[in-house]
mmCIF file of C-alpha atoms and ligand atoms in Angstrom:
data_model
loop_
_atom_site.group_PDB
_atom_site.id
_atom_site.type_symbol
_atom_site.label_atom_id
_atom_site.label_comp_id
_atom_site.label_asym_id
_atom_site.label_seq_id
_atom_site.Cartn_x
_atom_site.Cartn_y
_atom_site.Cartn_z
ATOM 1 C CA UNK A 25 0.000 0.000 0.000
ATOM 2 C CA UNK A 26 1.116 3.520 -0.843
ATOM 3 C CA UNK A 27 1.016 6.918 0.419
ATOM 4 C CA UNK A 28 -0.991 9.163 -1.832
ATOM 5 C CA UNK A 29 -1.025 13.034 -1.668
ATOM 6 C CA UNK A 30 -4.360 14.253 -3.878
ATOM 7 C CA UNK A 31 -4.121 17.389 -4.263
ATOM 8 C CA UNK A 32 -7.563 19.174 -5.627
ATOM 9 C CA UNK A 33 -8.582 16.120 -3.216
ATOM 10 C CA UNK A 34 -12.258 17.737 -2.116
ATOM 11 C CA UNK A 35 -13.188 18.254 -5.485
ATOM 12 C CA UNK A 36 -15.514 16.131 -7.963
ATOM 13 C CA UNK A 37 -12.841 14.086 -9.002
ATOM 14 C CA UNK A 38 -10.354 14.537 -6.398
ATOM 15 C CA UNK A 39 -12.968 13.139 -3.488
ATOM 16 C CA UNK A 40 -14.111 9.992 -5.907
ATOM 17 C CA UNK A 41 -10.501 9.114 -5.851
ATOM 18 C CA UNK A 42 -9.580 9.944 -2.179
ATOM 19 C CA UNK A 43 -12.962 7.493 -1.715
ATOM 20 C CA UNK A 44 -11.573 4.879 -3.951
ATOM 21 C CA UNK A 45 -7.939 5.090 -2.658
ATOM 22 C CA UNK A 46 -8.886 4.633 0.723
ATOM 23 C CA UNK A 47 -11.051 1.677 -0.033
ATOM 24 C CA UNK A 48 -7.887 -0.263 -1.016
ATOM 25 C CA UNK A 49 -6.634 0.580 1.488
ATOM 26 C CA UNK A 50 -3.760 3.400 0.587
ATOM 27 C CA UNK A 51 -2.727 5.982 3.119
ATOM 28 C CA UNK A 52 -4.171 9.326 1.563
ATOM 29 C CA UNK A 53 -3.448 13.104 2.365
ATOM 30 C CA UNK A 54 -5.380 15.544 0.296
ATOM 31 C CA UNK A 55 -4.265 19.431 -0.153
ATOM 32 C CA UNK A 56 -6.998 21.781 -1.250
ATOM 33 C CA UNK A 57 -7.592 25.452 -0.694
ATOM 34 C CA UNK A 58 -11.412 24.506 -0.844
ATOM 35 C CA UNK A 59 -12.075 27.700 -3.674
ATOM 36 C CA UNK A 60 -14.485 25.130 -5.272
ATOM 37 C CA UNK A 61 -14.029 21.717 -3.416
ATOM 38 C CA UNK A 62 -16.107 20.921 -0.243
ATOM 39 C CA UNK A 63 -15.221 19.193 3.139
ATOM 40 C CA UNK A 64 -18.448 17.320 3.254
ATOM 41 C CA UNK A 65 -17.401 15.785 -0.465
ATOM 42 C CA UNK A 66 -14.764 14.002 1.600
ATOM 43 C CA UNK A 67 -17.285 13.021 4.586
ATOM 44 C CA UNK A 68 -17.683 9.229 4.198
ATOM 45 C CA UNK A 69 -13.692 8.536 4.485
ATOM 46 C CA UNK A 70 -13.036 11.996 6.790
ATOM 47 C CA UNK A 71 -11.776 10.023 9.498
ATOM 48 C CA UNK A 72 -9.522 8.057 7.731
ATOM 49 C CA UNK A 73 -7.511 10.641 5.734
ATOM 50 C CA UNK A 74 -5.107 13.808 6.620
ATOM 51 C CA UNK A 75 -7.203 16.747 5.502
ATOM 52 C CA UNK A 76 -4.433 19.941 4.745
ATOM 53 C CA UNK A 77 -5.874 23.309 4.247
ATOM 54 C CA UNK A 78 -3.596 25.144 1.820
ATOM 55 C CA UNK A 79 -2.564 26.736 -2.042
ATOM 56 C CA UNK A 80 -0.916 24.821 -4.470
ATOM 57 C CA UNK A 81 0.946 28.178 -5.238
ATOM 58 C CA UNK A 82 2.663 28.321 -2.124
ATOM 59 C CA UNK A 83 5.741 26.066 -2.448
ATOM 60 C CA UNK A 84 6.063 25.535 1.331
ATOM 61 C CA UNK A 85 2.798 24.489 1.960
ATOM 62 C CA UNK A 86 3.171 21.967 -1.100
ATOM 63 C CA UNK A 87 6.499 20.399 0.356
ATOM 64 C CA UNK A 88 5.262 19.898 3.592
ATOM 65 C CA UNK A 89 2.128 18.030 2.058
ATOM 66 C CA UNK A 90 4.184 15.545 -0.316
ATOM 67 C CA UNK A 91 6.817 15.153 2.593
ATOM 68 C CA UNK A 92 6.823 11.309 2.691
ATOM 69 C CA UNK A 93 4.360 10.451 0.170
ATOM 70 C CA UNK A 94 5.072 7.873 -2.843
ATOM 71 C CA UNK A 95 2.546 9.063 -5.175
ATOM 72 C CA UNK A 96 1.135 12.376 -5.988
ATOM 73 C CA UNK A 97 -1.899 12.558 -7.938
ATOM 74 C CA UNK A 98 -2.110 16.526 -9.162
ATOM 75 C CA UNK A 99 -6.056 17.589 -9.720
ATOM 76 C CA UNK A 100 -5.993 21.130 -7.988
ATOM 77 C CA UNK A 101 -6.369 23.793 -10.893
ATOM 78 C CA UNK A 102 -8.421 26.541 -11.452
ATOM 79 C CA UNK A 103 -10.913 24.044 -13.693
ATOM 80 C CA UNK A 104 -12.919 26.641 -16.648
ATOM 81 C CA UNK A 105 -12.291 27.533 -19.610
ATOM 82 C CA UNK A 106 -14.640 30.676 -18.887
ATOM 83 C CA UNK A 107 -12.674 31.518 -15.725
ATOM 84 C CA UNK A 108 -9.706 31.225 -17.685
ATOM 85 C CA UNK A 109 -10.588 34.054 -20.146
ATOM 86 C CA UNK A 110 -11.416 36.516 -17.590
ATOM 87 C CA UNK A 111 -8.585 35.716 -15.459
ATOM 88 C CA UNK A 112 -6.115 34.586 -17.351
ATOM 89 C CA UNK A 113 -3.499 35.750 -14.885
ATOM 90 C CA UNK A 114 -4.971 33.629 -11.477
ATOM 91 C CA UNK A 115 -5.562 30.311 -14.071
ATOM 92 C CA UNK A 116 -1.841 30.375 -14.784
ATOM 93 C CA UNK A 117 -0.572 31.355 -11.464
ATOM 94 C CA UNK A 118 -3.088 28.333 -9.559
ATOM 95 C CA UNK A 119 -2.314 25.563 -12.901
ATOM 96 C CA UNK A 120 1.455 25.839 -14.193
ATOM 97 C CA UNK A 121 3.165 27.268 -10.830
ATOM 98 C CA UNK A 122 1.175 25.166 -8.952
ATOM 99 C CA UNK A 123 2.315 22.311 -11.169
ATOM 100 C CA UNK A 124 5.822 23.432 -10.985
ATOM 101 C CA UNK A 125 5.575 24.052 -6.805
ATOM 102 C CA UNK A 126 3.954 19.695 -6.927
ATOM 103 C CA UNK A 127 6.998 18.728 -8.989
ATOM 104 C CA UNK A 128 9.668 20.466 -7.087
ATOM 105 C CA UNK A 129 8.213 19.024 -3.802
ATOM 106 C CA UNK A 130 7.626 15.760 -5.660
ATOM 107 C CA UNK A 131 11.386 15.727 -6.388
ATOM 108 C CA UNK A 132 12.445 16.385 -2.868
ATOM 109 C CA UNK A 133 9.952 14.007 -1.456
ATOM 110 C CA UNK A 134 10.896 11.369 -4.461
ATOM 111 C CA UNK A 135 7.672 10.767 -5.374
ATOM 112 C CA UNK A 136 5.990 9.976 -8.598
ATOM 113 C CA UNK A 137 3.430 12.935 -9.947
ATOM 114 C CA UNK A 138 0.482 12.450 -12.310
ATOM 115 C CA UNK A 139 -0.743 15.050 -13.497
ATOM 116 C CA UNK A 140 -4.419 15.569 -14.372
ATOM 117 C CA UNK A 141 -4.394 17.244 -17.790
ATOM 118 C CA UNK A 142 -7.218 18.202 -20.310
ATOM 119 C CA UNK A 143 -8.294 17.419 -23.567
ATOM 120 C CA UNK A 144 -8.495 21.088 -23.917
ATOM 121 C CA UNK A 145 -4.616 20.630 -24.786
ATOM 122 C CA UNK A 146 -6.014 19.503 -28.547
ATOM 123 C CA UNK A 147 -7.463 22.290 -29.382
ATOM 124 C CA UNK A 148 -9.391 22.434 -32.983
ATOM 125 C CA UNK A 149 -7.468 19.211 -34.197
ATOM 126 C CA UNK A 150 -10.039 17.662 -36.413
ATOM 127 C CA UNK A 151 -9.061 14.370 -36.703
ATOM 128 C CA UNK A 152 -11.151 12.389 -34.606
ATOM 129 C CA UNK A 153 -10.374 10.507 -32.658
ATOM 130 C CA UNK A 154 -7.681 12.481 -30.770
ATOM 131 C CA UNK A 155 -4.635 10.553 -30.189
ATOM 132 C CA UNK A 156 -1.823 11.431 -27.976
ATOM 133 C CA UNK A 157 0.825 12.014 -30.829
ATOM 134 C CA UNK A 158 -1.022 15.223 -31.915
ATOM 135 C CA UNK A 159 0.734 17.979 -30.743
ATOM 136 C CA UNK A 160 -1.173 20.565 -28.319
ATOM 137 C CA UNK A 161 -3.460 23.186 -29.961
ATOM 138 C CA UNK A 162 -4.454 25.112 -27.229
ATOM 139 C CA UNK A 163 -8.038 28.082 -27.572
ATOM 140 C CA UNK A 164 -8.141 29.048 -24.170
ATOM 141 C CA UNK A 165 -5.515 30.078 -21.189
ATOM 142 C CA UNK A 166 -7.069 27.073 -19.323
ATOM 143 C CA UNK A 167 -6.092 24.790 -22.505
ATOM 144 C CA UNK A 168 -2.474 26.660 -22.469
ATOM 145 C CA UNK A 169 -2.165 26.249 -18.507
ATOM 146 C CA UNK A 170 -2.618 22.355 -19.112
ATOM 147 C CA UNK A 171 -0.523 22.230 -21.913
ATOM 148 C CA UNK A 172 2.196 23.765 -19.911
ATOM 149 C CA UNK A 173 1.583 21.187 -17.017
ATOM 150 C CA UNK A 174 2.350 18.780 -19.356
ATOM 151 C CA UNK A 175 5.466 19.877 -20.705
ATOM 152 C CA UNK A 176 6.645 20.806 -17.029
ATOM 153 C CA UNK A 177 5.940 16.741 -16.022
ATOM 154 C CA UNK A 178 7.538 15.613 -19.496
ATOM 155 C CA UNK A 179 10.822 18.017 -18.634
ATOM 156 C CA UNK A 180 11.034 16.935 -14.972
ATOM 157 C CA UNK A 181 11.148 13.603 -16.320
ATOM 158 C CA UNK A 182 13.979 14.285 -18.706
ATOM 159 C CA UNK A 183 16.358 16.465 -16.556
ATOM 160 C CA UNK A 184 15.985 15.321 -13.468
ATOM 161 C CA UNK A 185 14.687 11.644 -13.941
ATOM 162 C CA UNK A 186 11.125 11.883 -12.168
ATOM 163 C CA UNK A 187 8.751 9.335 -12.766
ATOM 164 C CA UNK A 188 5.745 11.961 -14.229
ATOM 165 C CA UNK A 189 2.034 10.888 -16.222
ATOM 166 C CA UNK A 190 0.117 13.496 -17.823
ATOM 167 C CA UNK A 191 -3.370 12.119 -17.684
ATOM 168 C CA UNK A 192 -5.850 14.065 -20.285
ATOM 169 C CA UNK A 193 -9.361 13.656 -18.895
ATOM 170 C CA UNK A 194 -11.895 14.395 -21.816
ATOM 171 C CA UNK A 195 -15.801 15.475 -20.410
ATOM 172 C CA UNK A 196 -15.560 13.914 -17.215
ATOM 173 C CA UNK A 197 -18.966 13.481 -15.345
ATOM 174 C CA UNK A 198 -20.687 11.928 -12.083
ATOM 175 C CA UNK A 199 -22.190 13.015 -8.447
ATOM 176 C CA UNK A 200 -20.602 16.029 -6.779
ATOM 177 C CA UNK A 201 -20.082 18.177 -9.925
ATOM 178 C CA UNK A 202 -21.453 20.841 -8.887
ATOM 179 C CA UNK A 203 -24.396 22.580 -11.126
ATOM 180 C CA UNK A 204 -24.328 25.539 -9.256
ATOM 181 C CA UNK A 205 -21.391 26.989 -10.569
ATOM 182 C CA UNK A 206 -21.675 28.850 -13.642
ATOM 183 C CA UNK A 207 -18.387 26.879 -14.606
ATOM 184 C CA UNK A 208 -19.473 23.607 -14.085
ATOM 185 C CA UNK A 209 -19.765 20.696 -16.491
ATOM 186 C CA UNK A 210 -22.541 20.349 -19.106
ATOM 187 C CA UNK A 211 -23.929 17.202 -17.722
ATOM 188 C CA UNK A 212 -24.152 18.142 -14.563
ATOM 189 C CA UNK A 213 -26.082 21.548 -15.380
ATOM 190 C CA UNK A 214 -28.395 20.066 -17.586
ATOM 191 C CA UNK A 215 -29.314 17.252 -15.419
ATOM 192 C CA UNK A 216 -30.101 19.983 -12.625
ATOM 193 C CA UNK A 217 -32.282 22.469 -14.748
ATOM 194 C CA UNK A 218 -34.155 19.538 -16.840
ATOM 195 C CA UNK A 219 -34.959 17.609 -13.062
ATOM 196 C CA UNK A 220 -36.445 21.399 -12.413
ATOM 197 C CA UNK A 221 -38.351 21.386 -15.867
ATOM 198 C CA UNK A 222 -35.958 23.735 -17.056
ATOM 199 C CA UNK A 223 -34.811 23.689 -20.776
ATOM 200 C CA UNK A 224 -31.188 22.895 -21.798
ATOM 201 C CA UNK A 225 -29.325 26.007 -22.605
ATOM 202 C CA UNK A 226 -27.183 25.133 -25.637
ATOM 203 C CA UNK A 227 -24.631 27.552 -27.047
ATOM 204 C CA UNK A 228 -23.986 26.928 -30.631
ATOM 205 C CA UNK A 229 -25.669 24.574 -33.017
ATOM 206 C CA UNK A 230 -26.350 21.952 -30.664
ATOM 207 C CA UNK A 231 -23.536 19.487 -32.894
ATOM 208 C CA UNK A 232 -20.678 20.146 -31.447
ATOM 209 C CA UNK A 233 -19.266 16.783 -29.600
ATOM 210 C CA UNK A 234 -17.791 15.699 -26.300
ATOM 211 C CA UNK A 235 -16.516 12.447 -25.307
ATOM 212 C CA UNK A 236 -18.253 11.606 -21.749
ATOM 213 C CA UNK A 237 -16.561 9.483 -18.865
ATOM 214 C CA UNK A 238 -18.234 8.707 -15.499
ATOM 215 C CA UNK A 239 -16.242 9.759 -12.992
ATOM 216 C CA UNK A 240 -15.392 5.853 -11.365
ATOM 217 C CA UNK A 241 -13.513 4.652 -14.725
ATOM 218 C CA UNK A 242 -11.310 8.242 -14.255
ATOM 219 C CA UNK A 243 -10.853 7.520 -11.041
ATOM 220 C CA UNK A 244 -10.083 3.869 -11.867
ATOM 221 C CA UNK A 245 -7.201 5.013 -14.739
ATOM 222 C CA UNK A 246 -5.643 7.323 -12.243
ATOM 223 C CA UNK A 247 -5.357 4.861 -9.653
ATOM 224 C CA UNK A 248 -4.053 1.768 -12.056
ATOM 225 C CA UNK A 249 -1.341 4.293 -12.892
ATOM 226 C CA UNK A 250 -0.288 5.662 -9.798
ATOM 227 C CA UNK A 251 -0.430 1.407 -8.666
ATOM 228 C CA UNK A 252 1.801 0.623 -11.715
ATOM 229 C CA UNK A 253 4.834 2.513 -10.652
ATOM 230 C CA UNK A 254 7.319 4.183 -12.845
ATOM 231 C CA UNK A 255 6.186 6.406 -16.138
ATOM 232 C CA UNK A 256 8.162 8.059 -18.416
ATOM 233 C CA UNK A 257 6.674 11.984 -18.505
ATOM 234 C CA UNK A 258 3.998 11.384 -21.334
ATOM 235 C CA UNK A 259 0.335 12.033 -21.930
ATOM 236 C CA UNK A 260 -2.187 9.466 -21.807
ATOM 237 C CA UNK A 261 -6.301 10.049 -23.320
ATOM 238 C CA UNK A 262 -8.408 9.368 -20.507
ATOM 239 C CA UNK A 263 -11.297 8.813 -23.018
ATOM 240 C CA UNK A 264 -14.378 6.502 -23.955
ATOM 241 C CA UNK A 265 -13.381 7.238 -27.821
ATOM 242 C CA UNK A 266 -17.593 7.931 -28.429
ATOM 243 C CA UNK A 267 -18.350 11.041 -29.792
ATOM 244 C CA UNK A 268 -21.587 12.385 -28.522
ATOM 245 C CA UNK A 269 -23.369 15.082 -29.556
ATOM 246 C CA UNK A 270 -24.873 17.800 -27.202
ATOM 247 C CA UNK A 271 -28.095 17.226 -28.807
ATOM 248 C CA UNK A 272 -28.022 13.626 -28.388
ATOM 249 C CA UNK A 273 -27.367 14.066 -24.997
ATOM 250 C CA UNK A 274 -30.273 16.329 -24.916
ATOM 251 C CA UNK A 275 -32.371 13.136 -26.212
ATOM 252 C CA UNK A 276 -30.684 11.124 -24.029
ATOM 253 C CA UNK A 277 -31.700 12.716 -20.323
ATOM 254 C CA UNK A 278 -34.983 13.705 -21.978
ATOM 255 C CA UNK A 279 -35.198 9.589 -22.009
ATOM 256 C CA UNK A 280 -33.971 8.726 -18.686
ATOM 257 C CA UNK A 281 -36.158 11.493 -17.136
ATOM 258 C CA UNK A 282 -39.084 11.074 -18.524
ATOM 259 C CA UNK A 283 -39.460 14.774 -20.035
ATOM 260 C CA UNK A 284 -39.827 16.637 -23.282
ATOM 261 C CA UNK A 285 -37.627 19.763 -22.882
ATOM 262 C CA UNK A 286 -36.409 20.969 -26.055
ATOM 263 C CA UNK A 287 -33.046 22.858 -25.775
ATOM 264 C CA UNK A 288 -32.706 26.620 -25.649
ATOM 265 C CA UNK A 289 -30.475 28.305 -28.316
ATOM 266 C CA UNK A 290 -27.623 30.722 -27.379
ATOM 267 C CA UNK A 291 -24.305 31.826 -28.719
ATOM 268 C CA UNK A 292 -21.530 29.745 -29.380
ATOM 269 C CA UNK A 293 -18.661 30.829 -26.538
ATOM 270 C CA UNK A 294 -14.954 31.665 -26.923
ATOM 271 C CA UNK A 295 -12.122 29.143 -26.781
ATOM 272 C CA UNK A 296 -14.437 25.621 -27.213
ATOM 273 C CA UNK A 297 -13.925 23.371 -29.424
ATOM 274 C CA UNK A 298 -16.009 21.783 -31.375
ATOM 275 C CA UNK A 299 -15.570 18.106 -31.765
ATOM 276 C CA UNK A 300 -14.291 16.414 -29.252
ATOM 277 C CA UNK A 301 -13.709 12.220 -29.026
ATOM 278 C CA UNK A 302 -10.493 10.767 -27.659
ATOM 279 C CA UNK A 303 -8.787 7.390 -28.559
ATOM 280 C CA UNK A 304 -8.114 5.388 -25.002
ATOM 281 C CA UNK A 305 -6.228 2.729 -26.954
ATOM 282 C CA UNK A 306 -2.808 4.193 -25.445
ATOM 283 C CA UNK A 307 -4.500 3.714 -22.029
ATOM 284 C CA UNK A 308 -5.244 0.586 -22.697
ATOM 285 C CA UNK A 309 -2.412 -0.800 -23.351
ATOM 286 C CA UNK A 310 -0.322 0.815 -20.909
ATOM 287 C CA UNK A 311 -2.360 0.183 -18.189
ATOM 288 C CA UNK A 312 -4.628 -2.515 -19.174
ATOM 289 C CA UNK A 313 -8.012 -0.005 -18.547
ATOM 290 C CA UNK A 314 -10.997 -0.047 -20.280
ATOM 291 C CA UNK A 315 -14.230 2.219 -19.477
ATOM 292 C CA UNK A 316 -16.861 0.314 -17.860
ATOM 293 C CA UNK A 317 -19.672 2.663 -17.663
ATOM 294 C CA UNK A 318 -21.881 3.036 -20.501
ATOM 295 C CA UNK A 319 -22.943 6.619 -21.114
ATOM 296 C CA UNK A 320 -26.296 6.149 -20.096
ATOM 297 C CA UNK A 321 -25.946 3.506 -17.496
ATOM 298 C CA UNK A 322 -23.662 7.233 -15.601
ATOM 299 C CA UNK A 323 -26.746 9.314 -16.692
ATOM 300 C CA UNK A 324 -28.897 7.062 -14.946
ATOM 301 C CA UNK A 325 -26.650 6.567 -11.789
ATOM 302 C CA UNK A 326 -26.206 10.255 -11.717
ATOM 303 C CA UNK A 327 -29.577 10.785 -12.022
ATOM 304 C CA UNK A 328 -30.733 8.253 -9.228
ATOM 305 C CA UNK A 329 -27.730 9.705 -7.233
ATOM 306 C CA UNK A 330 -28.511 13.521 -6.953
ATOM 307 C CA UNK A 331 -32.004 13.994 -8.169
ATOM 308 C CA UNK A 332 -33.559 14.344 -4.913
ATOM 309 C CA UNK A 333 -31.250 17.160 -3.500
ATOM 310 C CA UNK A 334 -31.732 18.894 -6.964
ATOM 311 C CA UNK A 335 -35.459 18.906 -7.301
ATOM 312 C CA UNK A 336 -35.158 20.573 -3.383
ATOM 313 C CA UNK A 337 -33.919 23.944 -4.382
ATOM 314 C CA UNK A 338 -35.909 26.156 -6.557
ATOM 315 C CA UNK A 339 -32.625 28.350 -7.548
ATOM 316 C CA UNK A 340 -32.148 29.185 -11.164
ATOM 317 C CA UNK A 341 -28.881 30.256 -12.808
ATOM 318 C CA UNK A 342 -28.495 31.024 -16.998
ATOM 319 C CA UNK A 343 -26.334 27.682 -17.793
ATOM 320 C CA UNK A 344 -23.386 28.103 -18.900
ATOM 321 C CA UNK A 345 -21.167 24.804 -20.281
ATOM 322 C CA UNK A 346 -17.431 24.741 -20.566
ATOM 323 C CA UNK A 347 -14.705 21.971 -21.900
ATOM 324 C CA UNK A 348 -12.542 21.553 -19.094
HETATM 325 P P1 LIG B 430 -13.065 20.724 -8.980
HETATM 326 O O1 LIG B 430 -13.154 22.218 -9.109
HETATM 327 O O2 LIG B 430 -14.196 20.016 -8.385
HETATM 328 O O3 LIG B 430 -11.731 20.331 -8.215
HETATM 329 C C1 LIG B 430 -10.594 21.167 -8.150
HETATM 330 C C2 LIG B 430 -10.123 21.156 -6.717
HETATM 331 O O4 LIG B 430 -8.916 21.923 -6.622
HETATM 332 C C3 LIG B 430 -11.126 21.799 -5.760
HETATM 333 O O5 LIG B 430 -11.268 20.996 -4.613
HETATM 334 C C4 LIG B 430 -10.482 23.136 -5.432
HETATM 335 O O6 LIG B 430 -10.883 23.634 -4.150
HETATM 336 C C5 LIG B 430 -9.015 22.799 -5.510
HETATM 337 N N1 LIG B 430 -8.165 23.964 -5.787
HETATM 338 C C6 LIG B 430 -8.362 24.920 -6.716
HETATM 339 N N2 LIG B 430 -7.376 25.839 -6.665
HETATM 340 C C7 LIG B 430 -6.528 25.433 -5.674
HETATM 341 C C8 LIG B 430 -5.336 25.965 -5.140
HETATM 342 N N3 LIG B 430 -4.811 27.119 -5.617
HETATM 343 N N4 LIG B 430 -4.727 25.309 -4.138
HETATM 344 C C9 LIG B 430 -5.262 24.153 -3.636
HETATM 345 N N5 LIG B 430 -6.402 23.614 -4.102
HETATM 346 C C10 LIG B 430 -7.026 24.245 -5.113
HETATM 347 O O7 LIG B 430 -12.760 20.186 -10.449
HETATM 348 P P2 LIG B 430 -12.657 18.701 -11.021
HETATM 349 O O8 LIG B 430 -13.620 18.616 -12.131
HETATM 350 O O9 LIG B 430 -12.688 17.725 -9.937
HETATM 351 O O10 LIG B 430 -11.192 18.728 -11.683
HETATM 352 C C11 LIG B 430 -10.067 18.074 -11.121
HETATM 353 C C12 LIG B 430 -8.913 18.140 -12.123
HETATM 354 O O11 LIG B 430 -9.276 17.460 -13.319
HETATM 355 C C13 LIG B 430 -8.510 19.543 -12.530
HETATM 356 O O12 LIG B 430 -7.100 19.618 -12.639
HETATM 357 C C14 LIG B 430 -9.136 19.717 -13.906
HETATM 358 O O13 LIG B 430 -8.444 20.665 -14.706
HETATM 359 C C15 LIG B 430 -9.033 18.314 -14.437
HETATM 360 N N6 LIG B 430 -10.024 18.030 -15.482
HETATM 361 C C16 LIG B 430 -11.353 17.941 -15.167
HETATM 362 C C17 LIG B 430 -12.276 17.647 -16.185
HETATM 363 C C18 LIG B 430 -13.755 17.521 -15.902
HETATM 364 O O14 LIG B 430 -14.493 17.226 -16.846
HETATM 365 N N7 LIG B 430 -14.222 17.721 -14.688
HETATM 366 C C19 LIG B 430 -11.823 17.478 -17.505
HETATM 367 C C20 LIG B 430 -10.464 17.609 -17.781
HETATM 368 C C21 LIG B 430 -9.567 17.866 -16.762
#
């Protein structure tokens, strides 16, 4: 058993893994400034893991949190594309010197760092579906702040031998993404307004494609490569390689919920892209993993999961969808 640090480890992602990780039975510590993660995400394993309030940006704090660890899985970030464009300065700051500040204390702790990248990195490549080769084509700073994580992990590896993974997560999806924020992911904010009989806000045509993952097979590649030891500073798809479109989706919940809410036309938005489908084949043969989780056996689990504590609230936000 190994000794994890998750950073970004009350987060969506970040608290399914700390869950997982402590199920088999891994010592965990988890460093999050708790801008957008929650302590109660981490409630069902609280008394099992070190919980350490503090900024990816400030190197101290991040050396003192990988002090003795083996592994160090990387998920804090400032996690929008929208955010990104009206901050571009704070994105930057939280995602590539907090990357550099997990390395550095990675290196002194000698631990092995994945990173969790984006498959924002590939940009308006057209060539479905996206393999790892392509080289990054970044629309937004969020897409450039990944991009740069990447190359940090790949050049860590090279100069001073540490064992770094880039992990690009395409449209990951699953309980505790939170609707609420105006950043959040598509799936999530849909789900909320159409359980409210709200309509779908789509901006654009409605064609434009994302790949999907439930959040369980993420957390199941992350874990599989922070189990398998040593890797060699490259990028891995973390990707179901199905190209769905956001009107298909649409059709989709409208299915599993039993409703008939057609989608509400806005705007297409700065620095998207618009067709997205990754190849996992790389993934799959470097660490044997293989999505388990149909896309609407997660709709339906995510819909079974949260519907209740969604159809409480009456509050109403204009949706707004990003790629992160
Ligand atoms: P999230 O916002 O739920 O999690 C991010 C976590 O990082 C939060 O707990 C937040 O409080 C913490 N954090 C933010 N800034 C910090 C800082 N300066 N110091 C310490 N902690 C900080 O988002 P998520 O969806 O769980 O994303 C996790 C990771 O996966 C991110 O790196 C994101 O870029 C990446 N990713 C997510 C998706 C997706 O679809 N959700 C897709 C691609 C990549």
């Amino acid at each position: 058993m190994a000794h994890w640090l998750v950073t970004g480890g009350a987060g969506f992602i970040g608290s399914h893994l700390v869950e997982a990780l402590v199920a088999r039975g891994h010592t965990v510590r988890v460093l999050d400034n708790f801008s957008t993660g929650r302590l109660e995400n981490l409630a069902a394993v609280l008394d099992r893991i070190e919980v350490v309030t503090g900024d990816v940006r400030d190197p101290c704090v991040v050396r003192e949190a990988a002090r003795g660890t083996d592994v160090v899985a990387h998920l804090a970030a400032v996690v929008s594309v929208q955010a990104s464009l009206e901050d571009p300065r704070t994105t930057m700051a939280v995602n590539v010197e907090g990357t550099l500040n997990v390395l550095e204390a990675a290196r002194t702790a000698g631990a092995r760092v994945l990173f969790a990248s984006s498959a924002a990195v590939y940009g308006d490549h057209t060539v479905l579906p996206l393999e790892e080769d392509l080289s990054p084509r970044p629309l937004s700073p969020y897409a450039a702040s990944k991009a740069a994580g990447e190359a940090l992990c790949r050049a860590y590896h090279a100069a001073f031998g540490l064992s770094t993974l880039s992990l690009r997560f395409f449209n990951v999806y699953g309980p505790r993404q939170d609707p609420r924020s105006p950043y959040s992911g598509v799936i999530s904010i849909f789900v909320d307004r159409m359980q409210r009989g709200l309509p779908p806000v789509v901006y654009g045509d409605g064609l434009q494609t994302r790949d999907f993952v439930y959040v369980a097979d993420v957390v199941e590649a992350v874990i599989r490569a922070g189990e398998r030891g040593r890797s060699d500073g490259l990028a891995l798809n973390v990707a179901r390689g199905e190209e769905i479109r956001i009107l298909d989706l649409i059709a989709l919940l409208n299915g599993i919920l039993s409703t008939g809410l057609e989608p509400v036309f806005a705007p297409p938005r700065a620095g998207e892209v618009y067709r997205s489908a990754g190849s996992p084949r790389r993934l799959e043969s470097v660490l044997g993993w293989r999505p388990q989780v149909e896309l609407k056996e997660g709709l339906t689990r995510l819909v079974r999961e949260t519907g209740f504590r969604f159809r409480a609230d009456a509050f109403d936000f204009w949706a707004v969808w990003g790629y992160n």
